[in-house]
PDB file of C-alpha atoms in Angstrom:
ATOM      1  CA  UNK A 227       0.000   0.000   0.000  1.00  0.00           C
ATOM      2  CA  UNK A 228       1.322   3.419  -0.920  1.00  0.00           C
ATOM      3  CA  UNK A 229       1.935   5.976   1.755  1.00  0.00           C
ATOM      4  CA  UNK A 230       1.753   9.185  -0.277  1.00  0.00           C
ATOM      5  CA  UNK A 231       2.182  12.523   1.444  1.00  0.00           C
ATOM      6  CA  UNK A 232       0.874  15.827   0.121  1.00  0.00           C
ATOM      7  CA  UNK A 233       0.363  19.027   2.127  1.00  0.00           C
ATOM      8  CA  UNK A 234       1.219  17.108   5.326  1.00  0.00           C
ATOM      9  CA  UNK A 235      -1.622  14.672   4.713  1.00  0.00           C
ATOM     10  CA  UNK A 236      -0.819  10.984   4.267  1.00  0.00           C
ATOM     11  CA  UNK A 237      -3.073   9.003   1.935  1.00  0.00           C
ATOM     12  CA  UNK A 238      -3.160   5.297   1.144  1.00  0.00           C
ATOM     13  CA  UNK A 239      -3.981   3.707  -2.166  1.00  0.00           C
ATOM     14  CA  UNK A 240      -3.133   0.571  -4.105  1.00  0.00           C
ATOM     15  CA  UNK A 241       0.203   0.438  -5.884  1.00  0.00           C
ATOM     16  CA  UNK A 242       1.626  -2.031  -8.382  1.00  0.00           C
ATOM     17  CA  UNK A 243       4.743  -2.085  -6.232  1.00  0.00           C
ATOM     18  CA  UNK A 244       2.925  -3.546  -3.229  1.00  0.00           C
ATOM     19  CA  UNK A 245       3.720  -6.925  -4.813  1.00  0.00           C
ATOM     20  CA  UNK A 246       7.477  -6.372  -5.091  1.00  0.00           C
ATOM     21  CA  UNK A 247       8.308  -8.863  -2.264  1.00  0.00           C
ATOM     22  CA  UNK A 248       7.025 -11.573  -4.649  1.00  0.00           C
ATOM     23  CA  UNK A 249       9.331 -10.467  -7.452  1.00  0.00           C
ATOM     24  CA  UNK A 250      12.931 -11.416  -8.236  1.00  0.00           C
ATOM     25  CA  UNK A 251      15.586  -8.721  -8.539  1.00  0.00           C
ATOM     26  CA  UNK A 252      17.876  -9.828 -11.362  1.00  0.00           C
ATOM     27  CA  UNK A 253      20.043  -6.714 -10.952  1.00  0.00           C
ATOM     28  CA  UNK A 254      19.538  -3.011 -10.183  1.00  0.00           C
ATOM     29  CA  UNK A 255      17.841  -2.440 -13.555  1.00  0.00           C
ATOM     30  CA  UNK A 256      15.913  -5.661 -14.251  1.00  0.00           C
ATOM     31  CA  UNK A 257      13.124  -7.258 -12.196  1.00  0.00           C
ATOM     32  CA  UNK A 258      11.197 -10.438 -12.950  1.00  0.00           C
ATOM     33  CA  UNK A 259       7.636 -10.564 -11.658  1.00  0.00           C
ATOM     34  CA  UNK A 260       5.992 -13.570 -10.012  1.00  0.00           C
ATOM     35  CA  UNK A 261       5.611 -16.763 -12.041  1.00  0.00           C
ATOM     36  CA  UNK A 262       2.076 -17.193 -13.385  1.00  0.00           C
ATOM     37  CA  UNK A 263       1.924 -20.963 -12.942  1.00  0.00           C
ATOM     38  CA  UNK A 264       0.643 -21.617 -16.462  1.00  0.00           C
ATOM     39  CA  UNK A 265       4.050 -22.017 -18.050  1.00  0.00           C
ATOM     40  CA  UNK A 266       3.949 -18.644 -19.817  1.00  0.00           C
ATOM     41  CA  UNK A 267       6.751 -16.124 -19.648  1.00  0.00           C
ATOM     42  CA  UNK A 268       6.682 -14.009 -16.457  1.00  0.00           C
ATOM     43  CA  UNK A 269       6.387 -10.262 -16.922  1.00  0.00           C
ATOM     44  CA  UNK A 270       9.409  -8.046 -16.348  1.00  0.00           C
ATOM     45  CA  UNK A 271      10.042  -4.537 -15.068  1.00  0.00           C
ATOM     46  CA  UNK A 272      12.985  -2.555 -16.344  1.00  0.00           C
ATOM     47  CA  UNK A 273      14.620   0.639 -15.140  1.00  0.00           C
ATOM     48  CA  UNK A 274      14.662   2.768 -18.290  1.00  0.00           C
ATOM     49  CA  UNK A 275      14.632   6.434 -19.360  1.00  0.00           C
ATOM     50  CA  UNK A 276      11.098   7.761 -18.815  1.00  0.00           C
ATOM     51  CA  UNK A 277       9.637  11.149 -19.689  1.00  0.00           C
ATOM     52  CA  UNK A 278       8.324  13.386 -16.919  1.00  0.00           C
ATOM     53  CA  UNK A 279       6.675  16.767 -17.530  1.00  0.00           C
ATOM     54  CA  UNK A 280       6.923  19.005 -14.479  1.00  0.00           C
ATOM     55  CA  UNK A 281       4.775  22.130 -14.169  1.00  0.00           C
ATOM     56  CA  UNK A 282       6.572  24.627 -11.947  1.00  0.00           C
ATOM     57  CA  UNK A 283       4.561  26.059  -9.055  1.00  0.00           C
ATOM     58  CA  UNK A 284       7.367  28.384  -7.945  1.00  0.00           C
ATOM     59  CA  UNK A 285      10.735  29.369  -9.378  1.00  0.00           C
ATOM     60  CA  UNK A 286      13.548  31.726  -8.422  1.00  0.00           C
ATOM     61  CA  UNK A 287      17.072  32.533  -9.575  1.00  0.00           C
ATOM     62  CA  UNK A 288      19.631  32.746  -6.761  1.00  0.00           C
ATOM     63  CA  UNK A 289      23.073  34.342  -6.954  1.00  0.00           C
ATOM     64  CA  UNK A 290      25.453  33.627  -4.077  1.00  0.00           C
ATOM     65  CA  UNK A 291      28.988  34.729  -3.264  1.00  0.00           C
ATOM     66  CA  UNK A 292      31.700  32.776  -1.489  1.00  0.00           C
ATOM     67  CA  UNK A 293      34.284  35.118   0.032  1.00  0.00           C
ATOM     68  CA  UNK A 294      37.748  33.565   0.191  1.00  0.00           C
ATOM     69  CA  UNK A 295      40.163  33.932   3.088  1.00  0.00           C
ATOM     70  CA  UNK A 296      43.253  32.488   1.419  1.00  0.00           C
ATOM     71  CA  UNK A 297      44.110  33.739  -2.072  1.00  0.00           C
ATOM     72  CA  UNK A 298      46.797  32.535  -4.445  1.00  0.00           C
ATOM     73  CA  UNK A 299      48.302  34.498  -7.334  1.00  0.00           C
ATOM     74  CA  UNK A 300      45.653  33.386  -9.827  1.00  0.00           C
ATOM     75  CA  UNK A 301      42.764  34.647  -7.686  1.00  0.00           C
ATOM     76  CA  UNK A 302      44.453  37.662  -6.099  1.00  0.00           C
ATOM     77  CA  UNK A 303      42.464  40.090  -8.224  1.00  0.00           C
ATOM     78  CA  UNK A 304      39.171  38.660  -7.029  1.00  0.00           C
ATOM     79  CA  UNK A 305      38.531  37.634  -3.461  1.00  0.00           C
ATOM     80  CA  UNK A 306      35.298  35.754  -4.060  1.00  0.00           C
ATOM     81  CA  UNK A 307      33.555  33.159  -6.196  1.00  0.00           C
ATOM     82  CA  UNK A 308      30.041  33.760  -7.488  1.00  0.00           C
ATOM     83  CA  UNK A 309      27.536  30.986  -8.101  1.00  0.00           C
ATOM     84  CA  UNK A 310      24.079  30.957  -9.608  1.00  0.00           C
ATOM     85  CA  UNK A 311      21.311  28.395  -9.496  1.00  0.00           C
ATOM     86  CA  UNK A 312      17.634  28.071 -10.337  1.00  0.00           C
ATOM     87  CA  UNK A 313      15.408  26.694  -7.586  1.00  0.00           C
ATOM     88  CA  UNK A 314      11.865  25.466  -8.141  1.00  0.00           C
ATOM     89  CA  UNK A 315       8.939  23.395  -6.902  1.00  0.00           C
ATOM     90  CA  UNK A 316       6.744  21.492  -9.331  1.00  0.00           C
ATOM     91  CA  UNK A 317       4.032  18.910  -9.915  1.00  0.00           C
ATOM     92  CA  UNK A 318       3.567  16.162 -12.506  1.00  0.00           C
ATOM     93  CA  UNK A 319       0.653  13.973 -13.608  1.00  0.00           C
ATOM     94  CA  UNK A 320       2.500  10.664 -13.321  1.00  0.00           C
ATOM     95  CA  UNK A 321       3.231   8.943 -10.019  1.00  0.00           C
ATOM     96  CA  UNK A 322       6.654   7.964  -8.713  1.00  0.00           C
ATOM     97  CA  UNK A 323       6.495   5.192  -6.127  1.00  0.00           C
ATOM     98  CA  UNK A 324       9.489   4.609  -3.888  1.00  0.00           C
ATOM     99  CA  UNK A 325       9.714   0.886  -3.090  1.00  0.00           C
ATOM    100  CA  UNK A 326      11.950  -1.859  -1.739  1.00  0.00           C
ATOM    101  CA  UNK A 327      12.077  -5.506  -2.732  1.00  0.00           C
ATOM    102  CA  UNK A 328      11.501  -6.530   0.891  1.00  0.00           C
ATOM    103  CA  UNK A 329       8.652  -4.210   1.948  1.00  0.00           C
ATOM    104  CA  UNK A 330       6.882  -3.186  -1.250  1.00  0.00           C
ATOM    105  CA  UNK A 331       5.658   0.377  -1.831  1.00  0.00           C
ATOM    106  CA  UNK A 332       6.937   2.918   0.692  1.00  0.00           C
ATOM    107  CA  UNK A 333       5.703   6.312  -0.553  1.00  0.00           C
ATOM    108  CA  UNK A 334       4.320   7.773  -3.731  1.00  0.00           C
ATOM    109  CA  UNK A 335       4.719  11.289  -5.106  1.00  0.00           C
ATOM    110  CA  UNK A 336       3.361  13.561  -7.811  1.00  0.00           C
ATOM    111  CA  UNK A 337       5.466  16.585  -6.922  1.00  0.00           C
ATOM    112  CA  UNK A 338       8.987  17.765  -6.231  1.00  0.00           C
ATOM    113  CA  UNK A 339       9.118  19.695  -2.968  1.00  0.00           C
ATOM    114  CA  UNK A 340      12.436  21.151  -4.001  1.00  0.00           C
ATOM    115  CA  UNK A 341      14.425  21.226  -7.214  1.00  0.00           C
ATOM    116  CA  UNK A 342      17.537  22.936  -8.517  1.00  0.00           C
ATOM    117  CA  UNK A 343      19.282  23.558 -11.830  1.00  0.00           C
ATOM    118  CA  UNK A 344      22.987  24.443 -11.695  1.00  0.00           C
ATOM    119  CA  UNK A 345      25.571  25.155 -14.405  1.00  0.00           C
ATOM    120  CA  UNK A 346      28.547  22.888 -15.029  1.00  0.00           C
ATOM    121  CA  UNK A 347      31.620  23.204 -17.222  1.00  0.00           C
ATOM    122  CA  UNK A 348      32.243  19.471 -17.218  1.00  0.00           C
ATOM    123  CA  UNK A 349      31.356  17.534 -20.349  1.00  0.00           C
ATOM    124  CA  UNK A 350      29.204  14.991 -18.538  1.00  0.00           C
ATOM    125  CA  UNK A 351      25.633  15.817 -19.545  1.00  0.00           C
ATOM    126  CA  UNK A 352      24.230  12.738 -21.276  1.00  0.00           C
ATOM    127  CA  UNK A 353      26.345  10.240 -19.352  1.00  0.00           C
ATOM    128  CA  UNK A 354      28.240   7.474 -21.110  1.00  0.00           C
ATOM    129  CA  UNK A 355      25.511   6.570 -23.609  1.00  0.00           C
ATOM    130  CA  UNK A 356      23.590   9.825 -24.131  1.00  0.00           C
ATOM    131  CA  UNK A 357      20.423   7.754 -23.793  1.00  0.00           C
ATOM    132  CA  UNK A 358      17.095   9.077 -25.051  1.00  0.00           C
ATOM    133  CA  UNK A 359      13.445   8.166 -24.574  1.00  0.00           C
ATOM    134  CA  UNK A 360      13.688   6.100 -27.772  1.00  0.00           C
ATOM    135  CA  UNK A 361      16.425   3.948 -26.216  1.00  0.00           C
ATOM    136  CA  UNK A 362      14.089   3.233 -23.319  1.00  0.00           C
ATOM    137  CA  UNK A 363      11.221   2.264 -25.635  1.00  0.00           C
ATOM    138  CA  UNK A 364      13.516  -0.012 -27.663  1.00  0.00           C
ATOM    139  CA  UNK A 365      14.669  -1.847 -24.519  1.00  0.00           C
ATOM    140  CA  UNK A 366      11.199  -2.162 -22.933  1.00  0.00           C
ATOM    141  CA  UNK A 367       9.301  -5.423 -22.544  1.00  0.00           C
ATOM    142  CA  UNK A 368      10.350  -8.995 -22.026  1.00  0.00           C
ATOM    143  CA  UNK A 369      11.524  -9.385 -25.605  1.00  0.00           C
ATOM    144  CA  UNK A 370      13.661  -6.254 -25.528  1.00  0.00           C
ATOM    145  CA  UNK A 371      17.389  -6.445 -24.783  1.00  0.00           C
ATOM    146  CA  UNK A 372      18.519  -6.688 -21.177  1.00  0.00           C
ATOM    147  CA  UNK A 373      19.407  -3.348 -19.624  1.00  0.00           C
ATOM    148  CA  UNK A 374      23.220  -3.085 -19.303  1.00  0.00           C
ATOM    149  CA  UNK A 375      24.819  -3.409 -15.873  1.00  0.00           C
ATOM    150  CA  UNK A 376      25.334   0.316 -15.383  1.00  0.00           C
ATOM    151  CA  UNK A 377      21.938   1.301 -16.793  1.00  0.00           C
ATOM    152  CA  UNK A 378      21.200   3.279 -19.943  1.00  0.00           C
ATOM    153  CA  UNK A 379      21.742   6.590 -18.132  1.00  0.00           C
ATOM    154  CA  UNK A 380      25.048   5.587 -16.531  1.00  0.00           C
ATOM    155  CA  UNK A 381      27.178   8.641 -15.751  1.00  0.00           C
ATOM    156  CA  UNK A 382      24.279  11.109 -15.925  1.00  0.00           C
ATOM    157  CA  UNK A 383      24.932  13.648 -13.117  1.00  0.00           C
ATOM    158  CA  UNK A 384      21.342  14.738 -12.384  1.00  0.00           C
ATOM    159  CA  UNK A 385      19.438  12.926  -9.645  1.00  0.00           C
ATOM    160  CA  UNK A 386      16.036  12.441  -8.068  1.00  0.00           C
ATOM    161  CA  UNK A 387      16.693  11.927  -4.357  1.00  0.00           C
ATOM    162  CA  UNK A 388      14.334  10.420  -1.801  1.00  0.00           C
ATOM    163  CA  UNK A 389      14.391  11.927   1.698  1.00  0.00           C
ATOM    164  CA  UNK A 390      12.337   9.658   3.988  1.00  0.00           C
ATOM    165  CA  UNK A 391      12.661  11.995   6.983  1.00  0.00           C
ATOM    166  CA  UNK A 392      10.940  14.786   5.048  1.00  0.00           C
ATOM    167  CA  UNK A 393       8.620  12.493   3.058  1.00  0.00           C
ATOM    168  CA  UNK A 394       9.659  14.204  -0.147  1.00  0.00           C
ATOM    169  CA  UNK A 395      11.409  13.888  -3.480  1.00  0.00           C
ATOM    170  CA  UNK A 396      14.117  16.398  -4.348  1.00  0.00           C
ATOM    171  CA  UNK A 397      15.669  16.759  -7.778  1.00  0.00           C
ATOM    172  CA  UNK A 398      19.063  18.222  -8.695  1.00  0.00           C
ATOM    173  CA  UNK A 399      19.846  18.901 -12.357  1.00  0.00           C
ATOM    174  CA  UNK A 400      22.981  20.108 -14.134  1.00  0.00           C
ATOM    175  CA  UNK A 401      23.201  21.827 -17.526  1.00  0.00           C
ATOM    176  CA  UNK A 402      26.013  23.341 -19.585  1.00  0.00           C
ATOM    177  CA  UNK A 403      26.895  26.935 -18.707  1.00  0.00           C
ATOM    178  CA  UNK A 404      25.670  28.298 -22.051  1.00  0.00           C
ATOM    179  CA  UNK A 405      22.331  26.527 -21.632  1.00  0.00           C
ATOM    180  CA  UNK A 406      22.061  27.753 -18.043  1.00  0.00           C
ATOM    181  CA  UNK A 407      22.442  31.413 -19.069  1.00  0.00           C
ATOM    182  CA  UNK A 408      19.615  30.972 -21.582  1.00  0.00           C
ATOM    183  CA  UNK A 409      17.447  29.306 -18.933  1.00  0.00           C
ATOM    184  CA  UNK A 410      17.921  32.205 -16.529  1.00  0.00           C
ATOM    185  CA  UNK A 411      16.745  34.606 -19.224  1.00  0.00           C
ATOM    186  CA  UNK A 412      13.701  32.439 -20.010  1.00  0.00           C
ATOM    187  CA  UNK A 413      12.756  31.887 -16.360  1.00  0.00           C
ATOM    188  CA  UNK A 414      12.934  35.595 -15.568  1.00  0.00           C
ATOM    189  CA  UNK A 415      10.385  36.432 -18.292  1.00  0.00           C
ATOM    190  CA  UNK A 416       8.020  33.445 -18.462  1.00  0.00           C
ATOM    191  CA  UNK A 417       4.631  33.512 -16.751  1.00  0.00           C
ATOM    192  CA  UNK A 418       4.277  29.709 -16.682  1.00  0.00           C
ATOM    193  CA  UNK A 419       6.996  27.069 -17.121  1.00  0.00           C
ATOM    194  CA  UNK A 420       6.995  23.325 -17.785  1.00  0.00           C
ATOM    195  CA  UNK A 421      10.169  21.227 -17.670  1.00  0.00           C
ATOM    196  CA  UNK A 422      10.580  18.023 -19.672  1.00  0.00           C
ATOM    197  CA  UNK A 423      12.784  15.554 -17.815  1.00  0.00           C
ATOM    198  CA  UNK A 424      14.270  12.189 -18.672  1.00  0.00           C
ATOM    199  CA  UNK A 425      14.342  10.010 -15.541  1.00  0.00           C
ATOM    200  CA  UNK A 426      15.662   6.470 -15.051  1.00  0.00           C
ATOM    201  CA  UNK A 427      12.735   4.670 -13.388  1.00  0.00           C
ATOM    202  CA  UNK A 428      11.064   1.253 -13.311  1.00  0.00           C
ATOM    203  CA  UNK A 429       7.851   0.506 -15.189  1.00  0.00           C
ATOM    204  CA  UNK A 430       6.054  -2.797 -15.790  1.00  0.00           C
ATOM    205  CA  UNK A 431       5.603  -3.939 -19.370  1.00  0.00           C
ATOM    206  CA  UNK A 432       1.825  -4.324 -18.925  1.00  0.00           C
ATOM    207  CA  UNK A 433       1.314  -0.849 -17.443  1.00  0.00           C
ATOM    208  CA  UNK A 434       3.599   0.646 -20.104  1.00  0.00           C
ATOM    209  CA  UNK A 435       1.355  -0.811 -22.811  1.00  0.00           C
ATOM    210  CA  UNK A 436      -1.980   0.158 -21.209  1.00  0.00           C
ATOM    211  CA  UNK A 437      -1.333   3.485 -19.468  1.00  0.00           C
ATOM    212  CA  UNK A 438      -2.270   6.698 -21.251  1.00  0.00           C
ATOM    213  CA  UNK A 439      -0.381  10.003 -21.039  1.00  0.00           C
ATOM    214  CA  UNK A 440       0.051  11.098 -17.435  1.00  0.00           C
ATOM    215  CA  UNK A 441      -1.340   7.820 -16.025  1.00  0.00           C
ATOM    216  CA  UNK A 442       1.882   5.874 -15.526  1.00  0.00           C
ATOM    217  CA  UNK A 443       3.174   4.712 -12.164  1.00  0.00           C
ATOM    218  CA  UNK A 444       6.955   4.612 -12.143  1.00  0.00           C
ATOM    219  CA  UNK A 445       9.119   2.931  -9.517  1.00  0.00           C
ATOM    220  CA  UNK A 446      12.210   4.212  -7.721  1.00  0.00           C
ATOM    221  CA  UNK A 447      14.013   1.267  -6.134  1.00  0.00           C
ATOM    222  CA  UNK A 448      15.670   1.776  -2.769  1.00  0.00           C
ATOM    223  CA  UNK A 449      18.608  -0.526  -2.204  1.00  0.00           C
ATOM    224  CA  UNK A 450      21.606  -0.540   0.091  1.00  0.00           C
ATOM    225  CA  UNK A 451      23.533   2.673  -0.484  1.00  0.00           C
ATOM    226  CA  UNK A 452      21.216   3.893  -3.263  1.00  0.00           C
ATOM    227  CA  UNK A 453      18.284   6.265  -2.651  1.00  0.00           C
ATOM    228  CA  UNK A 454      18.147   8.072  -5.969  1.00  0.00           C
ATOM    229  CA  UNK A 455      17.349   7.833  -9.683  1.00  0.00           C
ATOM    230  CA  UNK A 456      19.276   9.524 -12.475  1.00  0.00           C
ATOM    231  CA  UNK A 457      17.661  12.443 -14.298  1.00  0.00           C
ATOM    232  CA  UNK A 458      18.350  14.961 -17.066  1.00  0.00           C
ATOM    233  CA  UNK A 459      16.692  18.151 -18.272  1.00  0.00           C
ATOM    234  CA  UNK A 460      15.528  17.501 -21.839  1.00  0.00           C
ATOM    235  CA  UNK A 461      13.459  20.594 -22.606  1.00  0.00           C
ATOM    236  CA  UNK A 462      11.536  23.610 -21.343  1.00  0.00           C
ATOM    237  CA  UNK A 463       8.168  25.005 -22.429  1.00  0.00           C
ATOM    238  CA  UNK A 464       7.009  28.497 -21.478  1.00  0.00           C
ATOM    239  CA  UNK A 465       3.541  30.019 -21.602  1.00  0.00           C
ATOM    240  CA  UNK A 466       3.169  33.802 -21.768  1.00  0.00           C
ATOM    241  CA  UNK A 467       5.435  36.547 -20.483  1.00  0.00           C
ATOM    242  CA  UNK A 468       5.491  38.365 -17.184  1.00  0.00           C
ATOM    243  CA  UNK A 469       4.467  42.037 -17.456  1.00  0.00           C
ATOM    244  CA  UNK A 470       7.349  44.469 -17.138  1.00  0.00           C
ATOM    245  CA  UNK A 471       6.717  46.551 -14.027  1.00  0.00           C
ATOM    246  CA  UNK A 472       8.653  49.723 -13.274  1.00  0.00           C
ATOM    247  CA  UNK A 473       8.118  51.415  -9.916  1.00  0.00           C
ATOM    248  CA  UNK A 474       9.483  54.808  -8.940  1.00  0.00           C
ATOM    249  CA  UNK A 475       9.202  56.334  -5.504  1.00  0.00           C
ATOM    250  CA  UNK A 476      10.540  59.742  -4.517  1.00  0.00           C
ATOM    251  CA  UNK A 477      11.754  59.668  -0.928  1.00  0.00           C
ATOM    252  CA  UNK A 478      13.172  63.051   0.192  1.00  0.00           C
ATOM    253  CA  UNK A 479      15.775  62.793   2.898  1.00  0.00           C
ATOM    254  CA  UNK A 480      14.825  66.219   4.332  1.00  0.00           C
ATOM    255  CA  UNK A 481      11.349  66.612   5.999  1.00  0.00           C
ATOM    256  CA  UNK A 482      11.268  70.297   4.931  1.00  0.00           C
ATOM    257  CA  UNK A 483      11.974  69.207   1.385  1.00  0.00           C
ATOM    258  CA  UNK A 484       9.026  66.802   1.577  1.00  0.00           C
ATOM    259  CA  UNK A 485       6.779  69.644   2.843  1.00  0.00           C
ATOM    260  CA  UNK A 486       7.901  71.993   0.038  1.00  0.00           C
ATOM    261  CA  UNK A 487       7.457  69.222  -2.519  1.00  0.00           C
ATOM    262  CA  UNK A 488       3.882  68.630  -1.343  1.00  0.00           C
ATOM    263  CA  UNK A 489       3.039  72.381  -1.518  1.00  0.00           C
ATOM    264  CA  UNK A 490       4.478  72.600  -5.019  1.00  0.00           C
ATOM    265  CA  UNK A 491       2.426  69.610  -6.137  1.00  0.00           C
ATOM    266  CA  UNK A 492      -0.810  71.116  -4.761  1.00  0.00           C
ATOM    267  CA  UNK A 493      -0.086  74.510  -6.384  1.00  0.00           C
ATOM    268  CA  UNK A 494       0.653  72.865  -9.720  1.00  0.00           C
ATOM    269  CA  UNK A 495      -2.579  70.850  -9.566  1.00  0.00           C
ATOM    270  CA  UNK A 496      -4.619  73.986  -8.692  1.00  0.00           C
ATOM    271  CA  UNK A 497      -3.081  75.860 -11.627  1.00  0.00           C
ATOM    272  CA  UNK A 498      -3.991  73.072 -14.052  1.00  0.00           C
ATOM    273  CA  UNK A 499      -7.574  72.895 -12.770  1.00  0.00           C
ATOM    274  CA  UNK A 500      -7.982  76.656 -13.366  1.00  0.00           C
ATOM    275  CA  UNK A 501      -6.882  76.262 -16.981  1.00  0.00           C
ATOM    276  CA  UNK A 502      -9.345  73.402 -17.490  1.00  0.00           C
ATOM    277  CA  UNK A 503     -12.197  75.446 -15.943  1.00  0.00           C
ATOM    278  CA  UNK A 504     -11.565  78.473 -18.229  1.00  0.00           C
ATOM    279  CA  UNK A 505     -11.413  76.190 -21.252  1.00  0.00           C
ATOM    280  CA  UNK A 506     -14.799  74.673 -20.367  1.00  0.00           C
ATOM    281  CA  UNK A 507     -16.332  78.182 -19.937  1.00  0.00           C
ATOM    282  CA  UNK A 508     -15.028  79.240 -23.357  1.00  0.00           C
ATOM    283  CA  UNK A 509     -16.463  76.128 -25.014  1.00  0.00           C
ATOM    284  CA  UNK A 510     -19.862  76.691 -23.344  1.00  0.00           C
ATOM    285  CA  UNK A 511     -19.965  80.351 -24.530  1.00  0.00           C
ATOM    286  CA  UNK A 512     -19.125  79.276 -28.066  1.00  0.00           C
ATOM    287  CA  UNK A 513     -21.954  76.727 -28.066  1.00  0.00           C
ATOM    288  CA  UNK A 514     -24.468  79.386 -26.854  1.00  0.00           C
ATOM    289  CA  UNK A 515     -23.462  81.751 -29.677  1.00  0.00           C
ATOM    290  CA  UNK A 516     -23.919  79.009 -32.248  1.00  0.00           C
ATOM    291  CA  UNK A 517     -27.379  78.125 -30.912  1.00  0.00           C
ATOM    292  CA  UNK A 518     -28.582  81.808 -30.854  1.00  0.00           C
ATOM    293  CA  UNK A 519     -27.686  82.248 -34.519  1.00  0.00           C
TER     294      UNK A 519
END
C-alpha cells in the first residue's frame, strides 16, 4: 500500500509495487515478476529512461557569493567566487512510487518539494551513452534487450533523491553553462513554465502498454547505499510573459523638502484645474453663440 504525502496529509492507495516482495531482482535495472503458474513467460520490469513533464509552481534565480580567506596568485584580483542556481517546486501527472524488494511500496509522489538547476563546465551531460526516450522504448518489454549493468543513463549527473525523513522527493539537475544562461533569461520572463525531464525509473511492461499520457506509475528502487534515480533536463516550455513593471518612488531625505514638494504639487494641480475650468467656460460660450444664430 502506498503511503503518499501531500500538504502534510498521508493518503493510502493501491500500488503495483505492493507486490514487489514476490518479485525477483535480477540486478539493479531488471526485475522479474511472479511466475504465473501456467508455463507462460513471467512479466518483467525494467529501469529505463522515462519522460516526466513538471509544471513549476514556484521558481527563483539565486546568486550567491563565497568570500575567500586564502588567495593565491591566480585569484588575487578577485577575493570571491560567485555561483548561480535556479530553484523550483513542481508537480507532474505521473506517479513515482518509492519501493523496496523486501517491503513493497513505501511512498508515492506527484510533486517535487524542491528542485535545482545548476551550471557545469564538465562535459558529462548525457552520461556514457547519451540515452534518449527512444532507447528506453527499444529496450522495454520482455523481448527487448537486457538493460546493461550500469543502466542506460550511466554517468548522468542529475538525480532524483528520496528523503524519507521529510517524506519528499528532491531533484538536482545540471546543464552546460551556455544553456544555463539561456534558462535564466527564459525563467525571468516566463509567466508559466513546464520542464521536460528524462528520468531512469522502473515501469512494468503491462502498465507501459496500457497506461495513457500522465497515467503511468513509475518505480524508484531503494537498495543498500542507493536512494536516488538519475535524471536529465531535456526541454523547457514556457507560456506567456510576465508584465514588465517599473516602480518609482521619490523619498526626500529632508522633511522640509518633503513639505515643500507637497506644496508645489498642490499649487501645480490647482493651476492646471484653473486652466481646465476656463477652457470649459469658453467652449460653453461658443456653443451658446452658435445656438442663438
